[in-house]
Amino acid sequence: MMRRKNAILTAAALATAATLGLAACSAGAGNSAGSDGETPTTATIALTGPPTNLDFTTTAGSAIPQALMSNVYEGLVELDQSGEIVPLLAEEWTVSDDRTTYTFTLQEGVTFSNGDEFTADDVKFSFDRVKTDWVSSLKAKMDVVDTVEVVSPTEVAVHLSAPSNAWLFSLATPVGAIFSEDAVDDLANAPVGTGPYAVGSWTPNESLVLDTRDDYWGEAPGVEQVTLKYFADATATTNALQTGDVDAIANLQAPELLSSFEADDAFVVTTGTSSGEVSLSLNNRAAPFDDVRVRQAVLYALDEQAILDTAWNGYGSLVATYATPTDPYYEDLNDVYPYDPEKAKELLAEAGQENLDITFTVPTRPYAQAVSEIVVSQLKDVGINASIKSAEFPAVWLDEVFTQHDYQMTTVLAVEARDILTAFNDPDYYIGYDNSTIAPIAAEADAADEAGYVAGMQEVARQIVDDAASGVLFLFPNITVSKAALQGMPENAIIEALDLTNLSWQ
Amino acid sequence: MAIRILINLARFAVTYVVATVVVFLFMRLIPGDPAQIALGVNATPELLEQTREQFGTDRPLIVQYLEWFGGLLRGDFGTSYLTRTDISPMVLDRVQVSLILVLTAMAVALLVAIPLGTWAAVKHRSFSGVAIGLGSQIGVAIPGFLAGILLVMIFAVGLGWLPANGWTAPSVDFGDFIRRLILPVVALASVQGAILTRYVRSAVLEVMSEDYLRTARAKGLSKNGALLKHGLRNAAIPVITVTGVQIAALIIGAVVIERVFVIPGLGSMLLDAVGNRDLLTVQSVVMVLVAITLILNLVVDILYTIIDPRLRRSA
């Protein structure tokens, strides 16, 4: 017995000594790549909110398309940084006179990362597959497609059941991604697309490594390997940039951490625009917000500039609707409800709701926590007593607010691009807006020509604002911090994709 | 002694099975539907139904439980709802990371605590003894995550000596592995070291007042000689218990440290999985933690028997 115990103790002692001894000799011996003066060929980008898997056809959220669209998957068209629809896998396209047939001429010599050649058959396969295999209401964006006709290997005609402006835009979003028929068995782990990068390795919740493809049809990206690293905490992210573990932060979620970077020449800070509205959603179907006067009172009671300054250090911009300045139909509607507490009180009195008690359901997200206190204090000034109820995001928020519509007022970051109709043209959506007035206008606008589309959608947006359907506190900024030598980080996030194909080192 | 170990093993098995039931039921009680989370704001009732079917969360609870439990017995945790990959290899990866972190921290803490605590006890009336006692009291009061944040601010961001966060597997780059290990280990070990120092000190103090030590001294051994020859062995018993308990506590406590230092251990896996209501993953990770805790208890019990001959005779 005694001997055995000694053996155990000796082994333990040796193991400990070995660990510590090695620790002592190796400390400080490591060296990070790229510090030897040569131009680096890799870049590491910090992101928040990791994708749970790599299949956006069956899993929600912007994290998967953020990483994969533009980089791994490509569509026939894409959106440029100013919001214009431009060609990508389609060289060009024509629209029939009745606006129901789009004929695309495809790029030649395009291959998928598994070596398969890209042809018109893949377009047909991908578009058809949205209707059959996608598990997400996004698939509805393809409902308007009647048939997809392969004219020749490089030509495909898409017949719509009715003209649709929204459809061509949708082609630039994930539903327009082109897949190879042979490579859709394990999309969650092994995506295959025509983009300049292929997934090199993928560690859930940690990192995604994108490697350049030698056989990419277009211009090769300036950086051979991009690693996306996921952080749960904004401070950890900025620490990683400061110590050189990452080269850039895409979409920093804590503007208060920016000051040290702005003062330092080694870093560049850009604040672009995004498609994310920080909403103040009011439940139109439940008291007290089923009364338009009470909803209007809330909008008059809020000083959005003060909210933006307090909650988000002034970064971001003010929009009054779900339309953003990069949308073709955007119109500045900020003046409809100026900050006017007296007017708010009048409206509340008219509605018989002086001294109103409401519950404000706040999801556990940085932006939501940041806006909640100031919103509550501004509402208090006009006699609305909002008590904050915290809801764990996403689980509890989705369950209570989104699914059961069990809330009065909430806030959420609505990130999807051109989502005004998603939010307001559906009375079953959690906001519960009565869409009977806007539905016919929206349908007409979708079928009209470009000018008619813009005019119709503006009418829709104005109607929603007139009805005070809900508020938008501010448009989320896209704050990017990168090492000064790293060029080409996209400034705006107007669509889910984080396009990393223009990165380069100076 | 064999009987004693058998009893321990039986207790281990029963506790484990009870724990599976409790963990399973608790996971079903918290609000949030995994299908809803996977589909997010793009869910429609039909899609939700379809996804629940795919996840198997629409089946009776007892069926879900038995399937999961059967898998556990075979060492198969099942497939994650969200990542669509097998959970077992992921958990195995994460367990290694957490164990390396925690055991290194514990080793460092013991290496510091045993000499310091003994010294503080022997010299408990001198200045150095009082100083160690006071210092350990302060150390106990500082939360590990705060120590972590301070260490990062000073040594990573401020001085730039060590990385602020991240993890490299030892097989990939050993030097980098060590560099990234230092700060989190120091953060964990400083608090643990303080706790253990206090235990060692009081254990040695107690032993010093025992009769057998007086007897030993009467036989001509010096004070230190008597302590080394007879005292420390007895002082070790409470210290071993506390070390076992503390390792279990450390694994749980490391959750926060893993967050601060962005370390892909069990803790961060658990947090991510809870947030996403990835039920099978949460259950699996929790059961691994339960197993580690129970095994530690078992080991402590057995070590007890080995060190203290009196326990060998009883039972």
PDB file of N, CA and C in Angstrom, chain B residues 226-284:
ATOM      1  N   ALA B 226       9.186  17.005  13.929  1.00  0.00           N
ATOM      2  CA  ALA B 226       7.954  16.308  14.329  1.00  0.00           C
ATOM      3  C   ALA B 226       6.835  16.594  13.342  1.00  0.00           C
ATOM      4  N   LEU B 227       6.770  17.861  12.922  1.00  0.00           N
ATOM      5  CA  LEU B 227       5.720  18.263  11.992  1.00  0.00           C
ATOM      6  C   LEU B 227       5.885  17.535  10.666  1.00  0.00           C
ATOM      7  N   LEU B 228       7.129  17.510  10.190  1.00  0.00           N
ATOM      8  CA  LEU B 228       7.386  16.885   8.895  1.00  0.00           C
ATOM      9  C   LEU B 228       7.110  15.393   8.957  1.00  0.00           C
ATOM     10  N   LYS B 229       7.545  14.749  10.073  1.00  0.00           N
ATOM     11  CA  LYS B 229       7.473  13.298  10.148  1.00  0.00           C
ATOM     12  C   LYS B 229       6.048  12.797  10.441  1.00  0.00           C
ATOM     13  N   HIS B 230       5.342  13.503  11.297  1.00  0.00           N
ATOM     14  CA  HIS B 230       4.026  12.999  11.702  1.00  0.00           C
ATOM     15  C   HIS B 230       2.862  13.935  11.357  1.00  0.00           C
ATOM     16  N   GLY B 231       3.140  15.204  11.372  1.00  0.00           N
ATOM     17  CA  GLY B 231       2.051  16.180  11.294  1.00  0.00           C
ATOM     18  C   GLY B 231       1.459  16.344   9.914  1.00  0.00           C
ATOM     19  N   LEU B 232       2.334  16.515   8.914  1.00  0.00           N
ATOM     20  CA  LEU B 232       1.841  16.896   7.596  1.00  0.00           C
ATOM     21  C   LEU B 232       0.944  15.833   6.985  1.00  0.00           C
ATOM     22  N   ARG B 233       1.272  14.579   7.289  1.00  0.00           N
ATOM     23  CA  ARG B 233       0.448  13.497   6.764  1.00  0.00           C
ATOM     24  C   ARG B 233      -0.995  13.629   7.245  1.00  0.00           C
ATOM     25  N   ASN B 234      -1.156  13.982   8.497  1.00  0.00           N
ATOM     26  CA  ASN B 234      -2.509  14.154   9.024  1.00  0.00           C
ATOM     27  C   ASN B 234      -3.154  15.439   8.539  1.00  0.00           C
ATOM     28  N   ALA B 235      -2.328  16.449   8.402  1.00  0.00           N
ATOM     29  CA  ALA B 235      -2.867  17.720   7.901  1.00  0.00           C
ATOM     30  C   ALA B 235      -3.348  17.554   6.463  1.00  0.00           C
ATOM     31  N   ALA B 236      -2.776  16.559   5.760  1.00  0.00           N
ATOM     32  CA  ALA B 236      -3.107  16.384   4.348  1.00  0.00           C
ATOM     33  C   ALA B 236      -4.559  15.959   4.138  1.00  0.00           C
ATOM     34  N   ILE B 237      -5.129  15.259   5.153  1.00  0.00           N
ATOM     35  CA  ILE B 237      -6.475  14.712   4.940  1.00  0.00           C
ATOM     36  C   ILE B 237      -7.520  15.798   4.640  1.00  0.00           C
ATOM     37  N   PRO B 238      -7.669  16.796   5.524  1.00  0.00           N
ATOM     38  CA  PRO B 238      -8.650  17.835   5.170  1.00  0.00           C
ATOM     39  C   PRO B 238      -8.267  18.582   3.894  1.00  0.00           C
ATOM     40  N   VAL B 239      -6.969  18.733   3.629  1.00  0.00           N
ATOM     41  CA  VAL B 239      -6.550  19.464   2.427  1.00  0.00           C
ATOM     42  C   VAL B 239      -6.943  18.689   1.165  1.00  0.00           C
ATOM     43  N   ILE B 240      -6.826  17.362   1.220  1.00  0.00           N
ATOM     44  CA  ILE B 240      -7.212  16.560   0.051  1.00  0.00           C
ATOM     45  C   ILE B 240      -8.713  16.696  -0.208  1.00  0.00           C
ATOM     46  N   THR B 241      -9.502  16.622   0.868  1.00  0.00           N
ATOM     47  CA  THR B 241     -10.955  16.774   0.693  1.00  0.00           C
ATOM     48  C   THR B 241     -11.254  18.090   0.004  1.00  0.00           C
ATOM     49  N   VAL B 242     -10.645  19.119   0.539  1.00  0.00           N
ATOM     50  CA  VAL B 242     -10.959  20.435   0.028  1.00  0.00           C
ATOM     51  C   VAL B 242     -10.460  20.593  -1.408  1.00  0.00           C
ATOM     52  N   THR B 243      -9.334  19.962  -1.717  1.00  0.00           N
ATOM     53  CA  THR B 243      -8.837  20.043  -3.090  1.00  0.00           C
ATOM     54  C   THR B 243      -9.819  19.386  -4.046  1.00  0.00           C
ATOM     55  N   GLY B 244     -10.346  18.246  -3.645  1.00  0.00           N
ATOM     56  CA  GLY B 244     -11.321  17.553  -4.485  1.00  0.00           C
ATOM     57  C   GLY B 244     -12.550  18.406  -4.731  1.00  0.00           C
ATOM     58  N   VAL B 245     -13.074  18.946  -3.642  1.00  0.00           N
ATOM     59  CA  VAL B 245     -14.262  19.795  -3.768  1.00  0.00           C
ATOM     60  C   VAL B 245     -13.940  21.013  -4.618  1.00  0.00           C
ATOM     61  N   GLN B 246     -12.766  21.571  -4.401  1.00  0.00           N
ATOM     62  CA  GLN B 246     -12.404  22.800  -5.124  1.00  0.00           C
ATOM     63  C   GLN B 246     -12.184  22.557  -6.612  1.00  0.00           C
ATOM     64  N   ILE B 247     -11.679  21.363  -6.969  1.00  0.00           N
ATOM     65  CA  ILE B 247     -11.521  21.093  -8.407  1.00  0.00           C
ATOM     66  C   ILE B 247     -12.889  21.116  -9.071  1.00  0.00           C
ATOM     67  N   ALA B 248     -13.875  20.494  -8.422  1.00  0.00           N
ATOM     68  CA  ALA B 248     -15.226  20.517  -8.971  1.00  0.00           C
ATOM     69  C   ALA B 248     -15.734  21.948  -9.060  1.00  0.00           C
ATOM     70  N   ALA B 249     -15.507  22.715  -7.994  1.00  0.00           N
ATOM     71  CA  ALA B 249     -15.960  24.107  -7.993  1.00  0.00           C
ATOM     72  C   ALA B 249     -15.238  24.901  -9.077  1.00  0.00           C
ATOM     73  N   LEU B 250     -13.958  24.579  -9.263  1.00  0.00           N
ATOM     74  CA  LEU B 250     -13.162  25.302 -10.263  1.00  0.00           C
ATOM     75  C   LEU B 250     -13.698  25.091 -11.667  1.00  0.00           C
ATOM     76  N   ILE B 251     -14.121  23.849 -11.946  1.00  0.00           N
ATOM     77  CA  ILE B 251     -14.626  23.567 -13.293  1.00  0.00           C
ATOM     78  C   ILE B 251     -15.862  24.415 -13.559  1.00  0.00           C
ATOM     79  N   ILE B 252     -16.700  24.543 -12.547  1.00  0.00           N
ATOM     80  CA  ILE B 252     -17.883  25.388 -12.698  1.00  0.00           C
ATOM     81  C   ILE B 252     -17.458  26.860 -12.761  1.00  0.00           C
ATOM     82  N   GLY B 253     -16.543  27.230 -11.864  1.00  0.00           N
ATOM     83  CA  GLY B 253     -16.090  28.622 -11.824  1.00  0.00           C
ATOM     84  C   GLY B 253     -15.366  29.031 -13.082  1.00  0.00           C
ATOM     85  N   ALA B 254     -14.782  28.064 -13.771  1.00  0.00           N
ATOM     86  CA  ALA B 254     -14.028  28.365 -14.982  1.00  0.00           C
ATOM     87  C   ALA B 254     -14.931  28.851 -16.107  1.00  0.00           C
ATOM     88  N   VAL B 255     -16.243  28.646 -15.958  1.00  0.00           N
ATOM     89  CA  VAL B 255     -17.185  29.127 -16.973  1.00  0.00           C
ATOM     90  C   VAL B 255     -16.952  30.606 -17.236  1.00  0.00           C
ATOM     91  N   VAL B 256     -16.852  31.362 -16.153  1.00  0.00           N
ATOM     92  CA  VAL B 256     -16.679  32.810 -16.294  1.00  0.00           C
ATOM     93  C   VAL B 256     -15.297  33.131 -16.868  1.00  0.00           C
ATOM     94  N   ILE B 257     -14.290  32.426 -16.343  1.00  0.00           N
ATOM     95  CA  ILE B 257     -12.931  32.672 -16.835  1.00  0.00           C
ATOM     96  C   ILE B 257     -12.838  32.317 -18.324  1.00  0.00           C
ATOM     97  N   GLU B 258     -13.504  31.229 -18.718  1.00  0.00           N
ATOM     98  CA  GLU B 258     -13.500  30.858 -20.135  1.00  0.00           C
ATOM     99  C   GLU B 258     -14.140  31.954 -20.978  1.00  0.00           C
ATOM    100  N   ARG B 259     -15.142  32.613 -20.421  1.00  0.00           N
ATOM    101  CA  ARG B 259     -15.801  33.714 -21.135  1.00  0.00           C
ATOM    102  C   ARG B 259     -14.842  34.894 -21.257  1.00  0.00           C
ATOM    103  N   VAL B 260     -14.226  35.272 -20.144  1.00  0.00           N
ATOM    104  CA  VAL B 260     -13.324  36.432 -20.152  1.00  0.00           C
ATOM    105  C   VAL B 260     -12.174  36.195 -21.136  1.00  0.00           C
ATOM    106  N   PHE B 261     -11.624  34.997 -21.145  1.00  0.00           N
ATOM    107  CA  PHE B 261     -10.451  34.715 -21.961  1.00  0.00           C
ATOM    108  C   PHE B 261     -10.783  34.022 -23.289  1.00  0.00           C
ATOM    109  N   VAL B 262     -12.059  33.959 -23.633  1.00  0.00           N
ATOM    110  CA  VAL B 262     -12.493  33.348 -24.892  1.00  0.00           C
ATOM    111  C   VAL B 262     -11.845  31.971 -25.083  1.00  0.00           C
ATOM    112  N   ILE B 263     -12.019  31.115 -24.090  1.00  0.00           N
ATOM    113  CA  ILE B 263     -11.436  29.772 -24.139  1.00  0.00           C
ATOM    114  C   ILE B 263     -12.541  28.774 -24.472  1.00  0.00           C
ATOM    115  N   PRO B 264     -12.327  27.960 -25.491  1.00  0.00           N
ATOM    116  CA  PRO B 264     -13.373  27.014 -25.900  1.00  0.00           C
ATOM    117  C   PRO B 264     -13.449  25.797 -24.994  1.00  0.00           C
ATOM    118  N   GLY B 265     -13.845  25.995 -23.761  1.00  0.00           N
ATOM    119  CA  GLY B 265     -13.977  24.880 -22.833  1.00  0.00           C
ATOM    120  C   GLY B 265     -15.432  24.487 -22.663  1.00  0.00           C
ATOM    121  N   LEU B 266     -15.668  23.629 -21.679  1.00  0.00           N
ATOM    122  CA  LEU B 266     -17.033  23.181 -21.422  1.00  0.00           C
ATOM    123  C   LEU B 266     -17.940  24.331 -21.035  1.00  0.00           C
ATOM    124  N   GLY B 267     -17.390  25.277 -20.290  1.00  0.00           N
ATOM    125  CA  GLY B 267     -18.184  26.398 -19.804  1.00  0.00           C
ATOM    126  C   GLY B 267     -18.773  27.211 -20.929  1.00  0.00           C
ATOM    127  N   SER B 268     -17.935  27.589 -21.889  1.00  0.00           N
ATOM    128  CA  SER B 268     -18.478  28.409 -22.969  1.00  0.00           C
ATOM    129  C   SER B 268     -19.427  27.577 -23.826  1.00  0.00           C
ATOM    130  N   MET B 269     -19.128  26.285 -23.948  1.00  0.00           N
ATOM    131  CA  MET B 269     -20.039  25.419 -24.708  1.00  0.00           C
ATOM    132  C   MET B 269     -21.410  25.389 -24.034  1.00  0.00           C
ATOM    133  N   LEU B 270     -21.396  25.296 -22.719  1.00  0.00           N
ATOM    134  CA  LEU B 270     -22.642  25.235 -21.969  1.00  0.00           C
ATOM    135  C   LEU B 270     -23.433  26.529 -22.147  1.00  0.00           C
ATOM    136  N   LEU B 271     -22.759  27.668 -22.014  1.00  0.00           N
ATOM    137  CA  LEU B 271     -23.455  28.949 -22.143  1.00  0.00           C
ATOM    138  C   LEU B 271     -24.069  29.104 -23.533  1.00  0.00           C
ATOM    139  N   ASP B 272     -23.291  28.794 -24.557  1.00  0.00           N
ATOM    140  CA  ASP B 272     -23.813  28.917 -25.917  1.00  0.00           C
ATOM    141  C   ASP B 272     -25.028  28.006 -26.109  1.00  0.00           C
ATOM    142  N   ALA B 273     -24.901  26.793 -25.600  1.00  0.00           N
ATOM    143  CA  ALA B 273     -25.971  25.821 -25.806  1.00  0.00           C
ATOM    144  C   ALA B 273     -27.233  26.222 -25.050  1.00  0.00           C
ATOM    145  N   VAL B 274     -27.067  26.761 -23.847  1.00  0.00           N
ATOM    146  CA  VAL B 274     -28.242  27.201 -23.089  1.00  0.00           C
ATOM    147  C   VAL B 274     -28.931  28.336 -23.840  1.00  0.00           C
ATOM    148  N   GLY B 275     -28.135  29.296 -24.308  1.00  0.00           N
ATOM    149  CA  GLY B 275     -28.702  30.436 -25.028  1.00  0.00           C
ATOM    150  C   GLY B 275     -29.491  29.999 -26.238  1.00  0.00           C
ATOM    151  N   ASN B 276     -29.025  28.969 -26.909  1.00  0.00           N
ATOM    152  CA  ASN B 276     -29.692  28.495 -28.122  1.00  0.00           C
ATOM    153  C   ASN B 276     -30.704  27.394 -27.845  1.00  0.00           C
ATOM    154  N   ARG B 277     -30.872  27.034 -26.591  1.00  0.00           N
ATOM    155  CA  ARG B 277     -31.775  25.939 -26.212  1.00  0.00           C
ATOM    156  C   ARG B 277     -31.444  24.672 -27.000  1.00  0.00           C
ATOM    157  N   ASP B 278     -30.154  24.420 -27.095  1.00  0.00           N
ATOM    158  CA  ASP B 278     -29.707  23.197 -27.745  1.00  0.00           C
ATOM    159  C   ASP B 278     -29.747  22.113 -26.666  1.00  0.00           C
ATOM    160  N   LEU B 279     -30.963  21.631 -26.391  1.00  0.00           N
ATOM    161  CA  LEU B 279     -31.213  20.829 -25.199  1.00  0.00           C
ATOM    162  C   LEU B 279     -30.270  19.645 -25.032  1.00  0.00           C
ATOM    163  N   LEU B 280     -30.088  18.882 -26.098  1.00  0.00           N
ATOM    164  CA  LEU B 280     -29.253  17.682 -25.980  1.00  0.00           C
ATOM    165  C   LEU B 280     -27.827  18.054 -25.593  1.00  0.00           C
ATOM    166  N   THR B 281     -27.325  19.142 -26.163  1.00  0.00           N
ATOM    167  CA  THR B 281     -25.962  19.552 -25.833  1.00  0.00           C
ATOM    168  C   THR B 281     -25.873  19.984 -24.376  1.00  0.00           C
ATOM    169  N   VAL B 282     -26.858  20.771 -23.922  1.00  0.00           N
ATOM    170  CA  VAL B 282     -26.829  21.214 -22.526  1.00  0.00           C
ATOM    171  C   VAL B 282     -26.842  20.012 -21.601  1.00  0.00           C
ATOM    172  N   GLN B 283     -27.782  19.088 -21.841  1.00  0.00           N
ATOM    173  CA  GLN B 283     -27.886  17.903 -20.992  1.00  0.00           C
ATOM    174  C   GLN B 283     -26.563  17.134 -20.954  1.00  0.00           C
ATOM    175  N   SER B 284     -25.962  16.989 -22.126  1.00  0.00           N
ATOM    176  CA  SER B 284     -24.733  16.208 -22.195  1.00  0.00           C
ATOM    177  C   SER B 284     -23.614  16.871 -21.411  1.00  0.00           C
TER     178      SER B 284
END
